[in-house]
XYZ file of C-alpha atoms in Angstrom:
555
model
C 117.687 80.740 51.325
C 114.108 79.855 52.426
C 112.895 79.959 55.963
C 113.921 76.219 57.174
C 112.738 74.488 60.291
C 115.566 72.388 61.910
C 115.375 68.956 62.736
C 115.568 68.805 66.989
C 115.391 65.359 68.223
C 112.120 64.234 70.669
C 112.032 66.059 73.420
C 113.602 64.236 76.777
C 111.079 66.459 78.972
C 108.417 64.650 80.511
C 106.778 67.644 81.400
C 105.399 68.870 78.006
C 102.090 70.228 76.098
C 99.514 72.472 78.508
C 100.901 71.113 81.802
C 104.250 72.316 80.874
C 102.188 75.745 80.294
C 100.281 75.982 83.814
C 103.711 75.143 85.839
C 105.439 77.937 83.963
C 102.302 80.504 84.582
C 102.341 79.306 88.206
C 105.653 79.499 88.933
C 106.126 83.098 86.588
C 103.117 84.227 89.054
C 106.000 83.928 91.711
C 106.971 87.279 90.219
C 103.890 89.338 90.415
C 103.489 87.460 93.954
C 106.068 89.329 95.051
C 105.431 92.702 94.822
C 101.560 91.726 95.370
C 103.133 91.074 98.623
C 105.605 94.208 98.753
C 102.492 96.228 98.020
C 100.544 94.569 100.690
C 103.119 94.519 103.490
C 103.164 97.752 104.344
C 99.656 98.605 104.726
C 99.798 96.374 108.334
C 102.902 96.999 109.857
C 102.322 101.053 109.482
C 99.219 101.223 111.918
C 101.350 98.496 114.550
C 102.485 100.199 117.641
C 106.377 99.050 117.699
C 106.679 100.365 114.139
C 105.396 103.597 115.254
C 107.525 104.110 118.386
C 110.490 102.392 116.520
C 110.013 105.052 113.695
C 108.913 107.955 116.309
C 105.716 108.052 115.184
C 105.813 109.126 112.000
C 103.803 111.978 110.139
C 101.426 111.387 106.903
C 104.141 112.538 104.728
C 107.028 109.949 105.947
C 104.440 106.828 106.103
C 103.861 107.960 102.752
C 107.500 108.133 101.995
C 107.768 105.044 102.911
C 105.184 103.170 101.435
C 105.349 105.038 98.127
C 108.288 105.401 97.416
C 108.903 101.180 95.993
C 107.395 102.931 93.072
C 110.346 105.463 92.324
C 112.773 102.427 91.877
C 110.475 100.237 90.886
C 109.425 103.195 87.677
C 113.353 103.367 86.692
C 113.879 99.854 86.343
C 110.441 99.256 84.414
C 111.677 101.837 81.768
C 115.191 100.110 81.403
C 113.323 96.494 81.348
C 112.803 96.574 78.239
C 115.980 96.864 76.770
C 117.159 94.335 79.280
C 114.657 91.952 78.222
C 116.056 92.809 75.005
C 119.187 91.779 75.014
C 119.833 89.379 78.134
C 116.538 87.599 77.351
C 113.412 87.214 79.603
C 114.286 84.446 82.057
C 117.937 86.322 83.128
C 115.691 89.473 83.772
C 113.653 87.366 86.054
C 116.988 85.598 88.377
C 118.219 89.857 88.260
C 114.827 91.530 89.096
C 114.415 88.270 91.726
C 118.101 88.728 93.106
C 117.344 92.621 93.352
C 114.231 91.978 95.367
C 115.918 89.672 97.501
C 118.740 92.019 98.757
C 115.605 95.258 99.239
C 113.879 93.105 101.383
C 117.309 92.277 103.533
C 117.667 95.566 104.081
C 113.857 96.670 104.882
C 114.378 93.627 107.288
C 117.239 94.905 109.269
C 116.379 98.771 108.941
C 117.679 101.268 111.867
C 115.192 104.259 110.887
C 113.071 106.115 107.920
C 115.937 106.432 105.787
C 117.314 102.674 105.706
C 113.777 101.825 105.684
C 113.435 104.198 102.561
C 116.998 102.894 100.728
C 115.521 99.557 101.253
C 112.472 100.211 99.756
C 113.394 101.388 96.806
C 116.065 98.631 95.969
C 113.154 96.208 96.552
C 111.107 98.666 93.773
C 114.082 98.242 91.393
C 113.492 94.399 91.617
C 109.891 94.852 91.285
C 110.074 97.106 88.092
C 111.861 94.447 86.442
C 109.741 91.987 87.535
C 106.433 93.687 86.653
C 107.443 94.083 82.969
C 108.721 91.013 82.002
C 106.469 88.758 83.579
C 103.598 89.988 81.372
C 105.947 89.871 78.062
C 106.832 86.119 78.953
C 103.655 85.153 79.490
C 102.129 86.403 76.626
C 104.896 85.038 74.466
C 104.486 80.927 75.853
C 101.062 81.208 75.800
C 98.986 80.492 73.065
C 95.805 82.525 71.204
C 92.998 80.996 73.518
C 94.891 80.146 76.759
C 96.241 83.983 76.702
C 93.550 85.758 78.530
C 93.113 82.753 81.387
C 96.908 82.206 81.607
C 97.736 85.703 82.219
C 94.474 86.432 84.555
C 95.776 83.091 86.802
C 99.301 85.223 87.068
C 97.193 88.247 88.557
C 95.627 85.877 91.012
C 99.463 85.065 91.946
C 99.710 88.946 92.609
C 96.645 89.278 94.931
C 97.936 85.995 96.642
C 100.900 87.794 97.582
C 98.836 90.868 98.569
C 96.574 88.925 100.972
C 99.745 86.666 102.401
C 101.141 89.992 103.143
C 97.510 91.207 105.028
C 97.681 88.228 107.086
C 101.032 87.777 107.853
C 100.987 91.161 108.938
C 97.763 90.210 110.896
C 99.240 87.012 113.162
C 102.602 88.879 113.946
C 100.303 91.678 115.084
C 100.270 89.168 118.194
C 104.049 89.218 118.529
C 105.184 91.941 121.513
C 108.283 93.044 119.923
C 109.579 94.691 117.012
C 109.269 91.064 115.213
C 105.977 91.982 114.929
C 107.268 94.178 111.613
C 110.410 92.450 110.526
C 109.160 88.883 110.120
C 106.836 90.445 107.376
C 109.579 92.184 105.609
C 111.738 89.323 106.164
C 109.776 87.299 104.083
C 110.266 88.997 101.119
C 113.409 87.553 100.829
C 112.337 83.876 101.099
C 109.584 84.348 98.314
C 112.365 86.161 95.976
C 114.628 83.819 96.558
C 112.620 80.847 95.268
C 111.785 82.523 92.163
C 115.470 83.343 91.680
C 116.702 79.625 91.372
C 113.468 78.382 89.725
C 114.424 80.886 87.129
C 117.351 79.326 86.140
C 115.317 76.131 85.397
C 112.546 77.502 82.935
C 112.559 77.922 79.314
C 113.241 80.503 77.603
C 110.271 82.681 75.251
C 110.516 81.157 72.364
C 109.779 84.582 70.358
C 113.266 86.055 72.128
C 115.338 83.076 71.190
C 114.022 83.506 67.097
C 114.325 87.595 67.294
C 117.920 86.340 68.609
C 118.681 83.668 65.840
C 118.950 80.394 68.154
C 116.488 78.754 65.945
C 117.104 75.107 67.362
C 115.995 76.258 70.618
C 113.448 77.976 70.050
C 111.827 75.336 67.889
C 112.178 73.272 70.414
C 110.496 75.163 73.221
C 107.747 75.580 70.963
C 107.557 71.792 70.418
C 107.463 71.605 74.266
C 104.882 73.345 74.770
C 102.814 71.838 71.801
C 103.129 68.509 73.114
C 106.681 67.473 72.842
C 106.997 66.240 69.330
C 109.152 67.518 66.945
C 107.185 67.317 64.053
C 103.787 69.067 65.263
C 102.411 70.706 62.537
C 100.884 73.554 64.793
C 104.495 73.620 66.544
C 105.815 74.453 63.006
C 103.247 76.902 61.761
C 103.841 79.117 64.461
C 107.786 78.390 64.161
C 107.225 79.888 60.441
C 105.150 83.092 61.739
C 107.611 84.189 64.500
C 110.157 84.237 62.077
C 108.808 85.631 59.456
C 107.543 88.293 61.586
C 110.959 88.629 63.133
C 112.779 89.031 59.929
C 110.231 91.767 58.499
C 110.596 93.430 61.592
C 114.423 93.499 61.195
C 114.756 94.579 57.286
C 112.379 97.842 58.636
C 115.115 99.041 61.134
C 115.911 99.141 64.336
C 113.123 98.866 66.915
C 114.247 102.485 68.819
C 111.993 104.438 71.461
C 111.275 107.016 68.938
C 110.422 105.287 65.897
C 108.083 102.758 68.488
C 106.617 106.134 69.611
C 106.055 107.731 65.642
C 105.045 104.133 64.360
C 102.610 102.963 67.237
C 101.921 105.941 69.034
C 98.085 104.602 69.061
C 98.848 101.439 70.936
C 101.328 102.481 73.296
C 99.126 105.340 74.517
C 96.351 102.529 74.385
C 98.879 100.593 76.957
C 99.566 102.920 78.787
C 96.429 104.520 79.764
C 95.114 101.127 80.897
C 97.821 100.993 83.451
C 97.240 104.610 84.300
C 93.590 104.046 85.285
C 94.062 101.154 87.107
C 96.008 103.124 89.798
C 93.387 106.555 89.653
C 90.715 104.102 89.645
C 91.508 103.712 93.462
C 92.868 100.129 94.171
C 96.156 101.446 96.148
C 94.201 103.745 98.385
C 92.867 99.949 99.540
C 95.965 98.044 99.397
C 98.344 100.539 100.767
C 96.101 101.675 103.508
C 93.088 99.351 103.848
C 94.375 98.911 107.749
C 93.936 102.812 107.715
C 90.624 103.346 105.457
C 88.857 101.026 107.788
C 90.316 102.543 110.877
C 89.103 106.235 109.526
C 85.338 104.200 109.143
C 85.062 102.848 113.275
C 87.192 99.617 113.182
C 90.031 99.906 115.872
C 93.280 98.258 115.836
C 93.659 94.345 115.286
C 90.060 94.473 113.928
C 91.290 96.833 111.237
C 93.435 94.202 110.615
C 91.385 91.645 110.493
C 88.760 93.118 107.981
C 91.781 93.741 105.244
C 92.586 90.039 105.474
C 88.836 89.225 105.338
C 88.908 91.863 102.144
C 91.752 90.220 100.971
C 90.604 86.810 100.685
C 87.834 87.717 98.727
C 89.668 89.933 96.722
C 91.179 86.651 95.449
C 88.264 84.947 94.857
C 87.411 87.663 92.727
C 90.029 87.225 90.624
C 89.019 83.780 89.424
C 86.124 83.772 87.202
C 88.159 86.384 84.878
C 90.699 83.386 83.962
C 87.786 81.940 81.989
C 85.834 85.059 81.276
C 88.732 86.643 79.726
C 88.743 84.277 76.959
C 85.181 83.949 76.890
C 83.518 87.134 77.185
C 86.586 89.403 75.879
C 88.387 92.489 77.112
C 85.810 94.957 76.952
C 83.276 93.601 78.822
C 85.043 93.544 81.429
C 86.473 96.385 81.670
C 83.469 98.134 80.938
C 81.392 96.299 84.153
C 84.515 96.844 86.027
C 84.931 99.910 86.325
C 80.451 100.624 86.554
C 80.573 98.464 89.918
C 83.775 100.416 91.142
C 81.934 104.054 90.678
C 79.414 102.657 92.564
C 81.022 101.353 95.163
C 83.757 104.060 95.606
C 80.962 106.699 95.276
C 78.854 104.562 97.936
C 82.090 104.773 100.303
C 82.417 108.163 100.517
C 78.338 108.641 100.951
C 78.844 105.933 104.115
C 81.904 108.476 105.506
C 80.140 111.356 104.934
C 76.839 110.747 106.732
C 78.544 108.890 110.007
C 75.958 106.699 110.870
C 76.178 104.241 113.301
C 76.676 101.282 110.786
C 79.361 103.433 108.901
C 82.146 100.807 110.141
C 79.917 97.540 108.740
C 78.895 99.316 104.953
C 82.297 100.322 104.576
C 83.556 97.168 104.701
C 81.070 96.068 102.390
C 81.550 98.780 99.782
C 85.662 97.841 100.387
C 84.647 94.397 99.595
C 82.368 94.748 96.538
C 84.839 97.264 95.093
C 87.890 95.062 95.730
C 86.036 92.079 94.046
C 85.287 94.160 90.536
C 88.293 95.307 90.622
C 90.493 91.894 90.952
C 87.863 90.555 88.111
C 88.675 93.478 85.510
C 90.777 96.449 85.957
C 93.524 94.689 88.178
C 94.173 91.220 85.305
C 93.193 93.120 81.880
C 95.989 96.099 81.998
C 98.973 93.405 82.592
C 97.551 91.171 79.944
C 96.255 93.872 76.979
C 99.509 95.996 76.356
C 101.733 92.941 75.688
C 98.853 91.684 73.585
C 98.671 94.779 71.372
C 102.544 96.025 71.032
C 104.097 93.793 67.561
C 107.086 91.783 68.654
C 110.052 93.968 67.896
C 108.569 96.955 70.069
C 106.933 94.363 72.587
C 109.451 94.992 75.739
C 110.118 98.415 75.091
C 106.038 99.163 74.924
C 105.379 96.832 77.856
C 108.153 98.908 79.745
C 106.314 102.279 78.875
C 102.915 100.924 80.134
C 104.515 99.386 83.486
C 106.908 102.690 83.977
C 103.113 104.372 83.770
C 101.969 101.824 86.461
C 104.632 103.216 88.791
C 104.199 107.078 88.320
C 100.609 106.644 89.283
C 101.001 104.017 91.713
C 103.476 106.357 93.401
C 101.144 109.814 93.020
C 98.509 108.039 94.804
C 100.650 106.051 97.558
C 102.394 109.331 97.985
C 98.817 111.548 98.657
C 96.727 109.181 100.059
C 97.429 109.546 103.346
C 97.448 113.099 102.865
C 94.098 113.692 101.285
C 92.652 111.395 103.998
C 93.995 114.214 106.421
C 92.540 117.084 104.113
C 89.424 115.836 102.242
C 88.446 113.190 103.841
C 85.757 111.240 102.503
C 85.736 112.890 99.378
C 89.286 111.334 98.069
C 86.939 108.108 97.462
C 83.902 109.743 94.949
C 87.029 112.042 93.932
C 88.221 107.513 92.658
C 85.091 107.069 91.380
C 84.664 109.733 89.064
C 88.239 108.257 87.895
C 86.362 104.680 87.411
C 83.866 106.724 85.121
C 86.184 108.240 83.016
C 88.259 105.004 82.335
C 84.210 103.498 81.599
C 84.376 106.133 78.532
C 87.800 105.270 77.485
C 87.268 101.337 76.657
C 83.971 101.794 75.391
C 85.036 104.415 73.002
C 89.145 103.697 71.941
C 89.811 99.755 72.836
C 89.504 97.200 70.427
C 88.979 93.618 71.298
C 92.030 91.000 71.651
C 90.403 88.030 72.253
C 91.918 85.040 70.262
C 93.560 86.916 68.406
C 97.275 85.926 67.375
C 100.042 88.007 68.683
C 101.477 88.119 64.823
C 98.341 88.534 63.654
C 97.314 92.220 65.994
C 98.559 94.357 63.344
C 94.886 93.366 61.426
C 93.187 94.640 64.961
C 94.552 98.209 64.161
C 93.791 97.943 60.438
C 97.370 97.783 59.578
C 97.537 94.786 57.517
C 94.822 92.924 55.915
C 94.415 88.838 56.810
C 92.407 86.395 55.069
C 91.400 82.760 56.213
C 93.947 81.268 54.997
C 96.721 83.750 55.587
C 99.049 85.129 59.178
C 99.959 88.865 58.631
C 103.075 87.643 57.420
C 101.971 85.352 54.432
C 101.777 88.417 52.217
C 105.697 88.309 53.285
C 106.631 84.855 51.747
C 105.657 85.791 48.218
C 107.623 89.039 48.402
C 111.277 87.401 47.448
C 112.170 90.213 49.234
C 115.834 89.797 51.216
C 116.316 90.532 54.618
C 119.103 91.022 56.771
C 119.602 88.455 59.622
C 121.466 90.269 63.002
C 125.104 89.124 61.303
C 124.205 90.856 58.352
C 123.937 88.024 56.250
C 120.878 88.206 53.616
C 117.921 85.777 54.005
C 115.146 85.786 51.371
C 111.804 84.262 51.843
C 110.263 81.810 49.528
C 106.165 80.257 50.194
C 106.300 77.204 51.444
C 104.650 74.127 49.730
C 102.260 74.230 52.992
C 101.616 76.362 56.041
C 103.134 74.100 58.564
C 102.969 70.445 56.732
C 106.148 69.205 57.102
C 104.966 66.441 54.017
C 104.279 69.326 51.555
C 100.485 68.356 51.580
C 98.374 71.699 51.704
C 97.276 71.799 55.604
C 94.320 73.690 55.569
C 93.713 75.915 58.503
C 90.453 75.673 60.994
C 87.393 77.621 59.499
C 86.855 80.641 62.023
C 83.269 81.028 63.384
C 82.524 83.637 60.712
C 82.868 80.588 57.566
C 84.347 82.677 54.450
C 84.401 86.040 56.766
C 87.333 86.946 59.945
C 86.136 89.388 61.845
C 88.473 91.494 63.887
C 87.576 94.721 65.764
C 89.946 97.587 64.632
C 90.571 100.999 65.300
C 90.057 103.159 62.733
C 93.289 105.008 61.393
C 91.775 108.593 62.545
C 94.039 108.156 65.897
C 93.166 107.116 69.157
C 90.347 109.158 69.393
C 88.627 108.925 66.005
C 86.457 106.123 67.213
C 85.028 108.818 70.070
C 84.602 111.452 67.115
C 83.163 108.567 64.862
C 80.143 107.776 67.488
C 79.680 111.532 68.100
C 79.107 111.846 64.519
C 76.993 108.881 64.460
C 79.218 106.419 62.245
C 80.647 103.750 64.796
C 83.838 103.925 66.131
C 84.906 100.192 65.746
C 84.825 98.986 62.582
C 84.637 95.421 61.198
C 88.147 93.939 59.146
C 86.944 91.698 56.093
C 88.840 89.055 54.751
C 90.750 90.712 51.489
C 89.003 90.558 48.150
C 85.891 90.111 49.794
C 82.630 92.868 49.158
C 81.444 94.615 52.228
């Protein structure tokens, strides 16, 4: 049987088309809110005198403990994710990881000493883990080709929201002569999860999950909600037809396992997961664990310590802004590759301040903090949750977004877990030690990353040079003149026959949109050498990206 679109009625939503887009990515950013918040919460409440004679003043190590170890809960869950996504679908994993958070942050709340404090940080990380994987993944499946970038940079800003509400919540209760002064910040951890636990229950499902999991009807008609509501959208349809078609290619290969992800796309996932590896070395947790602390160690006493991490964190947010157009506009790369030039800069210009002690140490600091925060929420903090979603096909998607954000988690916890050490043993050196980090990532990007701007999530395979796309083809029109059957998940046999049109639901030929090139699509891809044959290509003098052509076209 051919690839049919049902019939759904009109939808009864009033709420449709690109607004229906922005609520979901505001109210998804709930979930990276949260543990933008758990990650910020800390950093306050460890420098506040009842936490310290509550917890007996504790050492480097058991702040550390304490602090770091969200990420040892949060990295289990974050592997498992992805098979949860799997199979329960990507809102349920929201309500659990949600639910999760909720009952962490009841017990950080009520803690009687390190260890409770410890069991209830890591519960909260198990929430966390969860959420931090499949918030990318269902934002990069609602969201179309040239919303991606800004929709998923606007979620980041919902992280670093939650990071400064936690700065200056932890600020104003500083004011509060009790133990309060800690547990009202932890306590609101539960509020916040708690909201995004029972609006969870009232968004849609991804539409790429609910076709991967044969309940056609609904996902056509999620996708017709977020085209605009009517059933018989052309664009609504064309992507209906890709998904599928994708999906059941995917299927008739096998099943999507760890290992055969791993031999198959071994490229990408290491792509995905070094980009969440160098956002933690390049030095962003040493801030937002311990700004309180970093600014104390440069003169600032106290509540004023305090106070300059809020300041910090409010323009940290700011910074995050321009990337939701920039993203889109300017591409991945760019980005990445000023990004992390300002941070070595700034880092390296930190440690320089430290070192030489001067008498405006305490002011330049701050500035460095600042300027470093700023590049940082504009590139390497957005770009790593949006480009391993972007890159991993649609059958490995959770299980290679779980890989990246399990990475996120080891090296979030290495450096929560020495930071406070190495400011004990090296001082000012831990932040050039950041930098040279931020210059190593520079290399990286300029030499292995391709770019992923506009391009379709079916259509990535072309990025890697994997499968050839003309104008007027998806990577998975060479698939509807194939005839070739393939299993649906009850076994049953489906073949594929062309359509009279790509999306036309009247059989007239729809032509798609000329792309800025005219006759020519040009995609960045990464020659098949492995990961690092495009660093090996520009040592030899060749070019390490090369440029896709449409097929039967002369170079």
């Amino acid at each position: 049987m051919s690839i049919t679109i049902p019939s759904i009625p009109p939808s009864k939503s009033k709420l449709v088309g690109q607004p229906l887009l922005y609520i979901i990515s505001c109210f998804a950013s709930l979930g990276v809110f949260l543990f933008g918040y758990d990650q910020g919460v800390m950093s306050g409440i460890i420098t506040g005198p009842y936490f310290k004679s509550y917890f007996n003043k504790p050492s480097a190590y058991e702040i550390g403990t304490m602090v770091a170890i969200l990420e040892v809960g949060a990295f289990a869950t974050s592997i498992a994710a992805g098979r949860i996504g799997d199979i329960f679908g990507r809102r349920m994993t929201l309500l659990t990881g949600a639910s999760i958070f909720v009952i962490g942050g009841a017990i950080q709340t009520m803690s009687v000493g390190f260890y409770s404090m410890v069991l209830g940080r890591i519960v909260s990380g198990a929430g966390v883990g969860l959420l931090s994987t499949i918030v990318p993944i269902y934002q990069s499946e609602i969201s179309p080709p040239n919303h991606r970038g800004k929709l998923a940079c606007i979620e980041f800003t919902g992280n670093i929201i939650g990071y400064a509400s936690s700065v200056w919540v932890d600020y104003f209760c500083s004011y509060i002569e009790s133990d309060y002064s800690w547990r009202i910040p932890l306590s609101m951890q539960c509020v916040i999860g708690s909201v995004l636990a029972a609006g969870s229950l009232v968004l849609p499902e991804s539409p790429r999950w609910l076709l991967d999991t044969d309940r056609d009807v609904q996902g056509m008609q999620v996708l017709a909600d977020l085209h605009g509501g009517d059933p018989q959208d052309a664009t609504a349809m064309e992507e209906f037809r890709e998904i599928k078609e994708t999906v059941l290619r995917d299927r008739h290969a096998g099943e999507g396992s760890y290992g055969r992800m791993w031999k198959k796309y071994k490229q990408r996932v290491l792509l995905a997961m070094s980009s969440q590896a160098f956002a933690q070395l390049n030095g962003i947790n040493v801030i937002s664990y311990y700004a309180p602390m970093v600014f104390e160690q440069a003169g600032w006493v106290g509540r004023d310590a305090l106070l300059m991490a809020g300041i910090n964190g409010i323009i940290y947010i700011l910074s995050t802004i321009p990337t939701w157009y920039l993203s889109d506009l300017w591409g991945r790369r760019p980005i990445l590759l000023s990004g992390a030039f300002f941070m070595c800069l700034a880092l390296s210009a930190t440690g320089w301040w430290m070192y030489i002690d001067a008498p405006n140490t305490p002011q330049a600091v701050v500035v460095c903090v600042i300027v470093f925060n700023a590049f940082f929420g504009y590139s390497w903090g957005p770009i790593p949750w949006l480009f391993p979603p972007e890159i991993m096909p649609l059958s490995y998607r959770a299980k290679g977004v779980s890989l990246s954000t399990a990475t996120n988690w080891l090296f979030n916890w290495i450096v929560g877990e020495l930071t406070p050490i190495l400011q004990e043993l090296i001082g000012w050196r831990l932040y050039p030690m950041h930098g040279f980090f931020c210059a190593c990532s520079f290399v990286l990007v300029y030499f292995c990353y391709p770019e992923t701007k506009g391009i379709p999530l079916e259509e990535m395979d072309a990025v890697f040079g994997e499968i050839p796309i003309s104008d007027e083809e998806s990577e998975t029109s060479s698939l509807l003149g194939s005839q070739q059957g393939s299993p649906d998940r009850h076994g049953r046999t489906t073949s594929i026959s062309p359509p009279p049109s790509y999306g036309s639901p009247s059989g007239t030929p729809r032509k798609r949109s000329p792309s800025p090139s005219s006759s020519t699509r040009k995609v960045h891809a990464i020659r098949s050498t492995g990961l690092f044959g495009g660093l090996i290509d520009r040592i030899r003098g060749r070019g390490g990206l090369s440029e896709y052509r449409a097929v039967e076209q002369e170079e």
